[in-house]
Amino acid sequence: MTTIDQTPGNLTALLPSVMKFLDREPALLIDGRWQPARSGETFVSRNPANGSTLAKIASGDAEDVDLAVKAARRAFKSGPWSRTKSSDRAQMLWKLADLITEHADELAQLETLDQGKPLNVSRGADIPGSAETFRYMAGWATKLTGKTIQVGAPGDFHSYTQLEPVGVVGQIVPWNFPLAMAAWKLAPALAAGCTVVLKPAENTPLTALRLGELIQEAGFPDGVVNIVTGFGDTAGAAIAQHPDIDKVAFTGSTGVGKSIVRAAIGNLKRVSLELGGKNPSIVMEDADLVAAIPGLIQGSFANSGQVCTAPSRIFVHGSVFEDVLAGLSDGARALKVGPGLSPGSQMGPVISERQLVSITEHIEGGVTAGAKVTAGGGRLGTEGYFVAPTVVSNVSNEMPIAREEIFGPVVVLSPFREIDDVLHMANDTQYGLTAQIWTQNVSNAHRMATRIDAGSIWVNGKSMDIALPFGGFKQSGWGQEKGVEGVEMYTRSKTVVVAL
C-alpha cells in the first residue's frame, strides 16, 4: 500500500542561498530593474508538499505588462540588442547555460519546493536539461540563413531571402516543468534576436525569477528579457491582447490556448501553442514486457503524471493484457510517494488542491461509469496534495476518464485484438500530441507510426532531446518547439529582389 513519509528529519536541508532567495522582496524584472508591481499587490507561492507559504510574489497586471513590452520594444528596435551580433548572442546564451550549471543545486531545490517533483529529478534532469537547451540554441544563433532564388520571369534579377527576428515576443509557460519550459521558450527566441516578456505560471514562479537574475549576470542588455509574474486572467491576458507584441508562445491547456488565439486577433500576432494530450500507448502481443512495463510506469507517473506527453491511454493486446495490467498495478503500488525533498521519493505531490480535486473527481467518475481501479484510487494523507499512482481497467473509449486530459497519476487500460481496431481507438481523440508503440516487429512499428495522428511517435522508448522538433496535431497545438524548427518559429522570412 502506498504511503507518505512527511517526517521533517527525512527532508533535505535547504541551501543558505535558497533561504535568502525566498526572503527577497517581491519584484518583477522590467527593463533591467527589479521593481514591485505597479499596483503593489502580491500573492504567495505555496509548497505543494504541505501547503505552506514559500515566498511572496509580485502580482503583475496589464500596466506592468505594458511597461515590459515598451522596454522590450526599445531593446529590439533601438537598444543594444538591435546591434548585437549573432556570435555575441550565442556567447551570452552559452554563459547563461554555464551559470545554470554553476547554480544547479540551488535551482533544483527551488524547483522542487515550488513544483513538488523529487529533488533527484530536478537536479538530474530538469536543471541540466535547461542548461543544455540554452547551449543547443546558442549554436543556432549563427546559423540562421536565407537562400538565393533563381527567377524564371523575364529580366535580370538577384533575388534572395533573409531571416529576421519576429520582434517582441510574449511567452507564457506552465507549472509542470517551470525552468525547462522557460528555457524551451527563451533560448530560441533570444538566439533568433527577439526580445521577450515572460510570464511564469503563478503556481511556480521561483526558478523563472532566479533565472532572471542569472540572465542579468550573463550580460544580456536591459529590456531583452522581462519577467512579469501574475495570474493568467490579468498578466497572461494582457500579453495575449497587447497590440505591440508580435508573437505569443504558450504552453498549457487547450482551453486557454483557444482564448489566446481569440485575444491575438487584435493585431493578428503570430501564435504558437503547445497544448493538451491524451496520448495512446499500444502494447503489441510481441512487445518486450521487461522493457515496456517499466517504461509505462515511468512515463505514466513521472512528475505525478503532470506531463502532456504521458501515456495516459494504454491499449494492450488481449494475449498479454493481464500480464501488463498486473505489472503496472504492482509497479504503481511500489512507488514511494512523498515530498520532493525527501530522499528516496519517486513521486511527489500534484501542484495544488484544485488539481487534486480535479484528478480525484475524474477517478470517481470513471468508477461510477463502470471502470475498475486496480491500484491507487484517490488522495494520500491529509497534508499536501498527494494522489496515489492509479491504474484503471474495464474502460471503454467513450468514458470521460478515457477521453479527457486528467493531468495526474492516472492511467487507463483497454484490451484490443486487431491493429485496425487499436489504431481507430488511438486516433479517436481531439488530441494528437504523442503516441507510443511497443513491438519487436519493425514493419508493424513503421506502418502504425504512419497511421497514428500525432506529432511525435516513440517506438520501444522515448526521447525528448532538444534537437528533436516537438509539437502536436489537432487540438494539441500549433507549431513545433526544439530543433531548428523551434528557432525558425521566432523568425520571419523577407524576400529581396534587385533588378540588375
Short mmCIF file of C-alpha atoms in Angstrom, two decimals:
data_model
loop_
_atom_site.label_atom_id
_atom_site.label_comp_id
_atom_site.label_asym_id
_atom_site.label_seq_id
_atom_site.Cartn_x
_atom_site.Cartn_y
_atom_site.Cartn_z
CA MET A 1 0.00 0.00 0.00
CA THR A 2 1.33 3.43 -0.95
CA THR A 3 2.11 5.72 1.99
CA ILE A 4 3.76 9.13 2.53
CA ASP A 5 6.74 9.90 4.73
CA GLN A 6 6.43 13.51 5.93
CA THR A 7 8.96 13.20 8.77
CA PRO A 8 10.87 16.53 8.94
CA GLY A 9 14.12 14.76 9.73
CA ASN A 10 13.92 12.92 6.43
CA LEU A 11 13.89 16.13 4.37
CA THR A 12 16.93 17.64 2.66
CA ALA A 13 18.16 20.84 4.33
CA LEU A 14 17.82 23.98 2.25
CA LEU A 15 20.88 25.82 1.00
CA PRO A 16 21.51 29.28 2.54
CA SER A 17 21.22 30.82 -0.95
CA VAL A 18 17.76 29.26 -1.32
CA MET A 19 16.64 30.63 2.05
CA LYS A 20 17.93 34.07 1.07
CA PHE A 21 16.13 33.97 -2.27
CA LEU A 22 12.83 33.00 -0.63
CA ASP A 23 13.09 36.08 1.59
CA ARG A 24 13.66 38.50 -1.29
CA GLU A 25 11.29 41.41 -1.86
CA PRO A 26 8.52 40.63 -4.38
CA ALA A 27 9.59 42.12 -7.70
CA LEU A 28 9.20 42.00 -11.46
CA LEU A 29 12.10 42.29 -13.90
CA ILE A 30 11.34 45.15 -16.29
CA ASP A 31 13.93 46.99 -18.37
CA GLY A 32 16.78 45.57 -16.31
CA ARG A 33 15.34 46.73 -12.99
CA TRP A 34 13.69 44.68 -10.26
CA GLN A 35 10.59 46.58 -9.22
CA PRO A 36 7.31 45.92 -7.41
CA ALA A 37 4.07 45.55 -9.32
CA ARG A 38 2.57 48.96 -10.08
CA SER A 39 -0.49 48.01 -8.04
CA GLY A 40 1.64 46.96 -5.08
CA GLU A 41 -0.27 43.67 -5.00
CA THR A 42 1.40 40.36 -4.13
CA PHE A 43 0.42 36.70 -3.87
CA VAL A 44 2.08 33.68 -2.29
CA SER A 45 3.85 30.72 -3.81
CA ARG A 46 3.00 27.54 -1.88
CA ASN A 47 4.81 24.28 -1.26
CA PRO A 48 2.52 21.55 -2.68
CA ALA A 49 4.03 19.00 -0.28
CA ASN A 50 2.42 20.68 2.74
CA GLY A 51 0.58 23.81 1.58
CA SER A 52 2.94 26.17 3.40
CA THR A 53 3.92 29.60 2.08
CA LEU A 54 7.28 29.66 0.31
CA ALA A 55 7.56 33.28 -0.79
CA LYS A 56 5.65 36.43 -1.64
CA ILE A 57 5.44 37.15 -5.36
CA ALA A 58 4.68 40.42 -7.13
CA SER A 59 1.28 40.31 -8.82
CA GLY A 60 1.77 41.97 -12.18
CA ASP A 61 -1.13 43.07 -14.36
CA ALA A 62 -1.82 44.92 -17.62
CA GLU A 63 0.07 48.06 -16.55
CA ASP A 64 3.20 46.07 -15.74
CA VAL A 65 2.92 44.12 -18.98
CA ASP A 66 2.69 47.37 -20.91
CA LEU A 67 5.88 48.68 -19.27
CA ALA A 68 7.63 45.40 -20.05
CA VAL A 69 6.51 45.48 -23.69
CA LYS A 70 7.74 49.05 -24.08
CA ALA A 71 11.12 48.03 -22.64
CA ALA A 72 11.31 45.01 -24.95
CA ARG A 73 10.40 47.17 -27.96
CA ARG A 74 13.13 49.69 -27.16
CA ALA A 75 15.70 46.94 -26.75
CA PHE A 76 14.63 45.38 -30.03
CA LYS A 77 14.38 48.49 -32.18
CA SER A 78 16.90 51.00 -30.87
CA GLY A 79 18.72 49.46 -27.90
CA PRO A 80 21.94 47.49 -27.86
CA TRP A 81 20.17 44.22 -28.70
CA SER A 82 19.37 45.55 -32.17
CA ARG A 83 23.10 45.91 -32.80
CA THR A 84 24.24 42.72 -31.07
CA LYS A 85 25.96 40.28 -33.43
CA SER A 86 24.70 36.73 -33.64
CA SER A 87 28.01 35.45 -32.30
CA ASP A 88 27.62 37.68 -29.24
CA ARG A 89 24.09 36.37 -28.69
CA ALA A 90 25.49 32.86 -28.83
CA GLN A 91 28.14 33.68 -26.23
CA MET A 92 25.55 35.15 -23.85
CA LEU A 93 23.34 32.08 -24.20
CA TRP A 94 26.30 29.82 -23.51
CA LYS A 95 27.27 31.94 -20.50
CA LEU A 96 23.72 31.62 -19.17
CA ALA A 97 23.91 27.84 -19.55
CA ASP A 98 27.16 27.84 -17.56
CA LEU A 99 25.52 29.90 -14.81
CA ILE A 100 22.60 27.47 -14.64
CA THR A 101 25.08 24.63 -14.24
CA GLU A 102 27.01 26.56 -11.60
CA HIS A 103 23.83 27.16 -9.57
CA ALA A 104 22.23 23.78 -10.30
CA ASP A 105 21.85 22.69 -6.66
CA GLU A 106 20.14 25.94 -5.73
CA LEU A 107 17.83 25.89 -8.77
CA ALA A 108 16.94 22.24 -8.13
CA GLN A 109 15.85 22.98 -4.56
CA LEU A 110 13.78 25.95 -5.68
CA GLU A 111 12.14 23.85 -8.42
CA THR A 112 11.31 21.01 -6.04
CA LEU A 113 9.96 23.33 -3.35
CA ASP A 114 7.76 25.20 -5.79
CA GLN A 115 6.60 22.35 -8.05
CA GLY A 116 6.84 19.29 -5.84
CA LYS A 117 8.83 16.88 -8.00
CA PRO A 118 11.57 14.72 -6.43
CA LEU A 119 14.83 16.56 -5.92
CA ASN A 120 16.84 13.96 -7.82
CA VAL A 121 14.62 14.63 -10.86
CA SER A 122 15.06 18.39 -10.62
CA ARG A 123 18.81 18.03 -10.12
CA GLY A 124 19.39 15.19 -12.55
CA ALA A 125 17.05 16.11 -15.40
CA ASP A 126 15.25 19.46 -15.30
CA ILE A 127 18.17 21.73 -14.42
CA PRO A 128 20.86 20.16 -16.65
CA GLY A 129 18.27 19.83 -19.42
CA SER A 130 17.56 23.55 -19.19
CA ALA A 131 21.27 24.36 -19.44
CA GLU A 132 21.58 22.08 -22.46
CA THR A 133 18.66 23.87 -24.13
CA PHE A 134 20.50 27.20 -23.94
CA ARG A 135 23.71 25.61 -25.23
CA TYR A 136 21.96 23.93 -28.14
CA MET A 137 20.11 27.07 -29.16
CA ALA A 138 23.29 29.13 -28.82
CA GLY A 139 24.61 27.12 -31.75
CA TRP A 140 21.70 28.16 -33.96
CA ALA A 141 22.22 31.89 -33.35
CA THR A 142 24.97 31.99 -36.01
CA LYS A 143 23.31 29.62 -38.47
CA LEU A 144 20.02 31.26 -39.40
CA THR A 145 20.43 31.99 -43.09
CA GLY A 146 18.31 32.74 -46.13
CA LYS A 147 18.77 31.49 -49.68
CA THR A 148 19.24 32.80 -53.19
CA ILE A 149 16.44 32.14 -55.68
CA GLN A 150 16.66 31.84 -59.46
CA VAL A 151 13.85 33.88 -61.04
CA GLY A 152 12.23 32.45 -64.18
CA ALA A 153 10.43 35.63 -65.27
CA PRO A 154 11.92 37.87 -68.00
CA GLY A 155 14.62 40.22 -66.81
CA ASP A 156 17.87 40.05 -64.88
CA PHE A 157 17.38 39.84 -61.12
CA HIS A 158 19.31 38.96 -57.99
CA SER A 159 16.77 37.51 -55.56
CA TYR A 160 17.24 36.19 -52.06
CA THR A 161 15.53 35.68 -48.72
CA GLN A 162 16.76 36.59 -45.28
CA LEU A 163 15.56 35.50 -41.86
CA GLU A 164 14.81 38.25 -39.36
CA PRO A 165 13.71 38.05 -35.72
CA VAL A 166 9.95 38.31 -35.48
CA GLY A 167 10.19 41.08 -32.85
CA VAL A 168 8.79 41.34 -29.33
CA VAL A 169 7.55 38.01 -28.02
CA GLY A 170 5.19 37.25 -25.16
CA GLN A 171 5.84 33.86 -23.59
CA ILE A 172 3.53 32.12 -21.11
CA VAL A 173 4.91 28.94 -19.54
CA PRO A 174 3.27 26.21 -17.42
CA TRP A 175 3.85 24.86 -13.92
CA ASN A 176 4.76 21.25 -14.65
CA PHE A 177 8.34 21.93 -15.84
CA PRO A 178 8.85 25.58 -14.84
CA LEU A 179 12.53 26.10 -15.63
CA ALA A 180 12.70 23.68 -18.55
CA MET A 181 9.69 25.26 -20.26
CA ALA A 182 11.10 28.74 -19.72
CA ALA A 183 14.31 27.54 -21.38
CA TRP A 184 12.37 25.99 -24.29
CA LYS A 185 10.77 29.37 -24.91
CA LEU A 186 13.55 31.83 -24.10
CA ALA A 187 16.54 30.15 -25.72
CA PRO A 188 15.28 30.00 -29.34
CA ALA A 189 13.71 33.46 -29.15
CA LEU A 190 16.97 35.01 -27.92
CA ALA A 191 19.02 33.02 -30.43
CA ALA A 192 16.86 34.44 -33.22
CA GLY A 193 17.33 38.01 -31.92
CA CYS A 194 13.90 38.61 -30.39
CA THR A 195 13.16 40.32 -27.09
CA VAL A 196 10.83 38.75 -24.56
CA VAL A 197 8.17 39.36 -21.96
CA LEU A 198 7.98 36.11 -19.96
CA LYS A 199 5.13 35.18 -17.64
CA PRO A 200 5.79 32.11 -15.49
CA ALA A 201 2.88 30.15 -14.05
CA GLU A 202 1.53 31.70 -10.87
CA ASN A 203 1.94 28.33 -9.10
CA THR A 204 5.66 28.06 -9.89
CA PRO A 205 7.39 31.44 -10.38
CA LEU A 206 10.55 30.89 -8.33
CA THR A 207 13.04 29.43 -10.81
CA ALA A 208 11.97 31.88 -13.52
CA LEU A 209 12.73 34.76 -11.17
CA ARG A 210 16.11 33.27 -10.25
CA LEU A 211 16.76 32.73 -13.95
CA GLY A 212 16.11 36.45 -14.46
CA GLU A 213 18.96 37.23 -12.08
CA LEU A 214 21.25 34.86 -13.97
CA ILE A 215 20.21 36.43 -17.29
CA GLN A 216 21.42 39.78 -15.98
CA GLU A 217 24.64 38.19 -14.74
CA ALA A 218 25.20 36.63 -18.17
CA GLY A 219 25.31 40.11 -19.70
CA PHE A 220 22.03 40.38 -21.61
CA PRO A 221 21.17 44.06 -22.13
CA ASP A 222 18.34 45.69 -20.19
CA GLY A 223 14.92 45.07 -21.66
CA VAL A 224 15.87 41.98 -23.65
CA VAL A 225 14.21 39.66 -21.12
CA ASN A 226 11.43 40.99 -18.90
CA ILE A 227 9.70 38.78 -16.35
CA VAL A 228 6.19 39.60 -15.17
CA THR A 229 4.73 37.29 -12.54
CA GLY A 230 0.98 37.27 -12.11
CA PHE A 231 -2.22 35.46 -12.97
CA GLY A 232 -3.49 34.23 -16.30
CA ASP A 233 -6.60 36.39 -16.39
CA THR A 234 -4.58 39.55 -15.70
CA ALA A 235 -0.93 39.38 -16.80
CA GLY A 236 -1.46 36.47 -19.21
CA ALA A 237 -4.48 38.06 -20.86
CA ALA A 238 -2.63 41.38 -21.17
CA ILE A 239 0.20 39.65 -23.02
CA ALA A 240 -2.17 37.89 -25.41
CA GLN A 241 -4.03 41.11 -26.18
CA HIS A 242 -1.17 43.60 -26.30
CA PRO A 243 -1.04 45.39 -29.67
CA ASP A 244 2.74 45.81 -29.64
CA ILE A 245 3.60 42.14 -29.11
CA ASP A 246 4.47 40.43 -32.39
CA LYS A 247 4.15 36.82 -31.28
CA VAL A 248 2.78 34.83 -28.35
CA ALA A 249 4.16 31.41 -27.40
CA PHE A 250 2.08 29.44 -24.92
CA THR A 251 2.26 26.05 -23.25
CA GLY A 252 -0.76 24.91 -21.25
CA SER A 253 -4.31 23.70 -21.58
CA THR A 254 -6.23 23.57 -24.84
CA GLY A 255 -8.97 25.78 -23.41
CA VAL A 256 -6.57 28.58 -22.51
CA GLY A 257 -4.83 28.15 -25.87
CA LYS A 258 -8.08 28.86 -27.65
CA SER A 259 -8.61 32.01 -25.58
CA ILE A 260 -5.13 33.21 -26.56
CA VAL A 261 -5.97 32.70 -30.23
CA ARG A 262 -9.10 34.84 -29.81
CA ALA A 263 -7.15 37.55 -27.97
CA ALA A 264 -4.45 37.64 -30.68
CA ILE A 265 -6.93 38.69 -33.36
CA GLY A 266 -6.49 42.37 -32.49
CA ASN A 267 -3.17 42.79 -34.27
CA LEU A 268 -3.04 39.32 -35.86
CA LYS A 269 0.06 38.50 -33.85
CA ARG A 270 1.67 35.16 -34.50
CA VAL A 271 0.73 32.39 -32.09
CA SER A 272 2.40 29.08 -31.28
CA LEU A 273 0.72 26.66 -28.90
CA GLU A 274 1.81 23.50 -27.11
CA LEU A 275 -1.40 22.20 -25.60
CA GLY A 276 -3.00 19.12 -24.09
CA GLY A 277 -2.76 15.46 -24.85
CA LYS A 278 -4.48 12.17 -24.17
CA ASN A 279 -1.72 10.03 -25.52
CA PRO A 280 -2.13 6.42 -26.61
CA SER A 281 0.45 3.74 -25.86
CA ILE A 282 -0.01 0.49 -27.77
CA VAL A 283 1.44 -2.74 -26.39
CA MET A 284 1.53 -5.40 -29.12
CA GLU A 285 1.47 -9.14 -28.46
CA ASP A 286 5.19 -9.42 -29.26
CA ALA A 287 6.25 -6.49 -27.03
CA ASP A 288 9.22 -6.91 -24.72
CA LEU A 289 7.30 -6.59 -21.46
CA VAL A 290 10.52 -6.46 -19.44
CA ALA A 291 11.14 -3.09 -21.11
CA ALA A 292 7.54 -2.00 -21.75
CA ILE A 293 6.13 -2.25 -18.22
CA PRO A 294 8.86 -0.17 -16.52
CA GLY A 295 8.72 2.27 -19.43
CA LEU A 296 4.98 2.69 -19.00
CA ILE A 297 5.30 3.12 -15.23
CA GLN A 298 7.94 5.79 -15.71
CA GLY A 299 6.02 7.58 -18.43
CA SER A 300 2.70 7.42 -16.61
CA PHE A 301 3.74 8.51 -13.12
CA ALA A 302 6.80 10.72 -13.64
CA ASN A 303 6.13 14.24 -12.36
CA SER A 304 2.97 12.85 -10.73
CA GLY A 305 1.50 12.30 -14.18
CA GLN A 306 1.53 16.05 -14.83
CA VAL A 307 3.15 15.64 -18.23
CA CYS A 308 1.50 16.48 -21.52
CA THR A 309 3.28 13.50 -23.16
CA ALA A 310 2.27 10.92 -20.51
CA PRO A 311 0.90 7.64 -21.96
CA SER A 312 -2.44 8.07 -20.23
CA ARG A 313 -4.36 5.67 -22.52
CA ILE A 314 -2.74 2.24 -22.71
CA PHE A 315 -4.07 -0.23 -25.27
CA VAL A 316 -2.82 -3.78 -24.70
CA HIS A 317 -3.19 -6.81 -26.94
CA GLY A 318 -5.55 -9.29 -25.35
CA SER A 319 -2.94 -12.05 -25.21
CA VAL A 320 -0.77 -10.02 -22.78
CA PHE A 321 -3.38 -7.76 -21.21
CA GLU A 322 -3.49 -9.45 -17.79
CA ASP A 323 0.31 -9.51 -17.57
CA VAL A 324 0.57 -5.80 -18.36
CA LEU A 325 -2.29 -4.87 -16.02
CA ALA A 326 -0.71 -6.81 -13.15
CA GLY A 327 2.75 -5.37 -13.86
CA LEU A 328 1.51 -1.78 -13.99
CA SER A 329 -0.62 -2.18 -10.89
CA ASP A 330 2.22 -3.75 -8.90
CA GLY A 331 4.61 -1.06 -10.10
CA ALA A 332 2.21 1.73 -9.17
CA ARG A 333 1.73 0.35 -5.66
CA ALA A 334 5.50 0.01 -5.20
CA LEU A 335 6.29 3.66 -5.96
CA LYS A 336 7.49 5.69 -2.99
CA VAL A 337 5.35 8.82 -2.79
CA GLY A 338 6.49 11.73 -0.65
CA PRO A 339 7.76 15.31 -0.52
CA GLY A 340 10.23 16.11 -3.25
CA LEU A 341 12.91 16.95 -0.69
CA SER A 342 12.57 13.56 0.98
CA PRO A 343 15.43 11.28 -0.15
CA GLY A 344 14.09 8.26 -2.00
CA SER A 345 10.82 9.85 -3.09
CA GLN A 346 9.89 8.64 -6.54
CA MET A 347 6.72 10.69 -6.94
CA GLY A 348 5.81 13.97 -5.31
CA PRO A 349 2.51 15.80 -4.83
CA VAL A 350 0.37 17.28 -7.56
CA ILE A 351 0.61 21.03 -7.94
CA SER A 352 -2.41 22.27 -5.98
CA GLU A 353 -5.58 21.48 -4.08
CA ARG A 354 -7.54 22.39 -7.20
CA GLN A 355 -5.62 19.88 -9.28
CA LEU A 356 -6.01 17.20 -6.60
CA VAL A 357 -9.78 17.66 -6.58
CA SER A 358 -9.97 17.53 -10.38
CA ILE A 359 -7.95 14.29 -10.51
CA THR A 360 -9.93 12.51 -7.81
CA GLU A 361 -13.22 13.57 -9.40
CA HIS A 362 -12.08 12.01 -12.69
CA ILE A 363 -11.28 8.76 -10.88
CA GLU A 364 -14.62 8.74 -9.09
CA GLY A 365 -16.42 9.46 -12.35
CA GLY A 366 -14.70 6.54 -14.01
CA VAL A 367 -15.70 4.16 -11.21
CA THR A 368 -19.29 5.39 -11.42
CA ALA A 369 -19.24 4.68 -15.16
CA GLY A 370 -18.10 1.10 -14.53
CA ALA A 371 -14.30 1.31 -14.58
CA LYS A 372 -12.27 -0.76 -12.10
CA VAL A 373 -9.39 0.65 -10.03
CA THR A 374 -6.60 -1.93 -9.67
CA ALA A 375 -4.07 0.34 -7.93
CA GLY A 376 -4.34 3.64 -6.09
CA GLY A 377 -7.63 5.40 -6.50
CA GLY A 378 -7.52 8.66 -4.57
CA ARG A 379 -5.84 11.08 -2.21
CA LEU A 380 -2.98 10.06 0.07
CA GLY A 381 -2.87 11.56 3.55
CA THR A 382 -4.32 14.87 4.67
CA GLU A 383 -1.27 17.16 4.39
CA GLY A 384 -0.13 18.36 0.99
CA TYR A 385 -1.60 17.44 -2.39
CA PHE A 386 -0.71 13.77 -2.83
CA VAL A 387 -2.57 11.37 -5.14
CA ALA A 388 -1.82 7.66 -5.20
CA PRO A 389 -0.48 6.32 -8.53
CA THR A 390 -3.68 4.96 -10.06
CA VAL A 391 -4.30 2.23 -12.63
CA VAL A 392 -7.81 1.79 -14.05
CA SER A 393 -9.13 -1.04 -16.22
CA ASN A 394 -12.51 -2.09 -17.63
CA VAL A 395 -12.54 1.18 -19.56
CA SER A 396 -14.30 1.92 -22.82
CA ASN A 397 -13.04 4.58 -25.21
CA GLU A 398 -16.26 6.57 -24.69
CA MET A 399 -15.81 7.16 -20.95
CA PRO A 400 -14.71 10.67 -19.89
CA ILE A 401 -11.82 9.13 -17.94
CA ALA A 402 -10.54 7.78 -21.27
CA ARG A 403 -11.15 10.96 -23.26
CA GLU A 404 -10.39 13.94 -21.02
CA GLU A 405 -6.89 15.04 -20.08
CA ILE A 406 -6.62 14.32 -16.34
CA PHE A 407 -3.05 15.61 -15.92
CA GLY A 408 -2.35 13.46 -12.90
CA PRO A 409 -1.01 10.00 -11.95
CA VAL A 410 -3.87 8.09 -13.59
CA VAL A 411 -3.68 5.63 -16.50
CA VAL A 412 -6.47 3.65 -18.14
CA LEU A 413 -6.01 0.26 -19.81
CA SER A 414 -8.10 -1.28 -22.58
CA PRO A 415 -7.60 -4.57 -24.47
CA PHE A 416 -7.59 -4.95 -28.26
CA ARG A 417 -7.21 -7.75 -30.81
CA GLU A 418 -6.68 -6.23 -34.26
CA ILE A 419 -4.30 -3.48 -35.41
CA ASP A 420 -7.02 -1.64 -37.30
CA ASP A 421 -9.17 -1.54 -34.17
CA VAL A 422 -6.44 -0.18 -31.91
CA LEU A 423 -5.41 2.44 -34.46
CA HIS A 424 -9.01 3.62 -34.64
CA MET A 425 -9.17 3.90 -30.84
CA ALA A 426 -5.79 5.61 -30.67
CA ASN A 427 -6.91 8.27 -33.15
CA ASP A 428 -10.39 8.66 -31.66
CA THR A 429 -9.49 11.77 -29.66
CA GLN A 430 -9.43 15.54 -30.07
CA TYR A 431 -5.72 15.47 -29.27
CA GLY A 432 -2.70 14.48 -31.31
CA LEU A 433 0.43 15.14 -29.29
CA THR A 434 2.37 11.89 -28.84
CA ALA A 435 1.96 8.12 -29.08
CA GLN A 436 3.98 5.06 -28.11
CA ILE A 437 4.27 1.67 -29.76
CA TRP A 438 5.75 -1.35 -28.02
CA THR A 439 6.61 -4.12 -30.50
CA GLN A 440 9.52 -6.13 -31.82
CA ASN A 441 8.06 -6.17 -35.34
CA VAL A 442 9.78 -3.30 -37.12
CA SER A 443 7.38 -3.41 -40.09
CA ASN A 444 4.35 -3.03 -37.82
CA ALA A 445 6.09 -0.22 -35.98
CA HIS A 446 6.62 1.82 -39.14
CA ARG A 447 3.14 1.10 -40.52
CA MET A 448 1.47 2.08 -37.27
CA ALA A 449 3.61 5.20 -36.84
CA THR A 450 2.42 6.39 -40.25
CA ARG A 451 -1.23 5.89 -39.38
CA ILE A 452 -1.27 7.39 -35.89
CA ASP A 453 -2.33 11.04 -35.95
CA ALA A 454 0.18 12.55 -33.52
CA GLY A 455 3.18 14.85 -33.69
CA SER A 456 5.69 12.50 -32.03
CA ILE A 457 5.73 8.71 -32.20
CA TRP A 458 8.02 6.72 -29.90
CA VAL A 459 8.75 3.06 -30.50
CA ASN A 460 10.04 0.94 -27.58
CA GLY A 461 11.25 4.00 -25.70
CA LYS A 462 11.10 7.77 -25.53
CA SER A 463 13.41 10.72 -26.16
CA MET A 464 12.73 14.41 -25.61
CA ASP A 465 16.16 15.53 -26.81
CA ILE A 466 16.38 19.24 -27.54
CA ALA A 467 17.40 18.53 -31.14
CA LEU A 468 14.07 16.79 -31.89
CA PRO A 469 11.20 19.03 -33.08
CA PHE A 470 8.18 18.72 -30.82
CA GLY A 471 4.59 19.76 -31.45
CA GLY A 472 1.11 18.33 -31.70
CA PHE A 473 -1.65 17.85 -34.23
CA LYS A 474 -5.37 18.61 -33.94
CA GLN A 475 -6.18 20.34 -30.62
CA SER A 476 -2.74 19.62 -29.19
CA GLY A 477 -1.26 22.77 -30.65
CA TRP A 478 0.23 24.87 -33.42
CA GLY A 479 3.89 24.87 -34.40
CA GLN A 480 6.94 22.98 -33.19
CA GLU A 481 9.41 23.72 -30.43
CA LYS A 482 13.00 22.49 -30.13
CA GLY A 483 15.33 21.71 -33.02
CA VAL A 484 15.87 24.19 -35.82
CA GLU A 485 12.09 24.40 -36.21
CA GLY A 486 11.92 25.86 -32.71
CA VAL A 487 14.29 28.69 -33.64
CA GLU A 488 12.72 29.42 -37.02
CA MET A 489 9.38 29.84 -35.24
CA TYR A 490 10.80 33.11 -33.89
CA THR A 491 11.85 34.41 -37.31
CA ARG A 492 10.17 35.87 -40.36
CA SER A 493 11.35 35.44 -43.92
CA LYS A 494 11.84 38.53 -46.08
CA THR A 495 12.22 38.36 -49.87
CA VAL A 496 14.55 40.85 -51.56
CA VAL A 497 14.61 41.29 -55.36
CA VAL A 498 17.19 43.52 -57.07
CA ALA A 499 16.90 44.32 -60.78
CA LEU A 500 20.40 44.21 -62.27
#
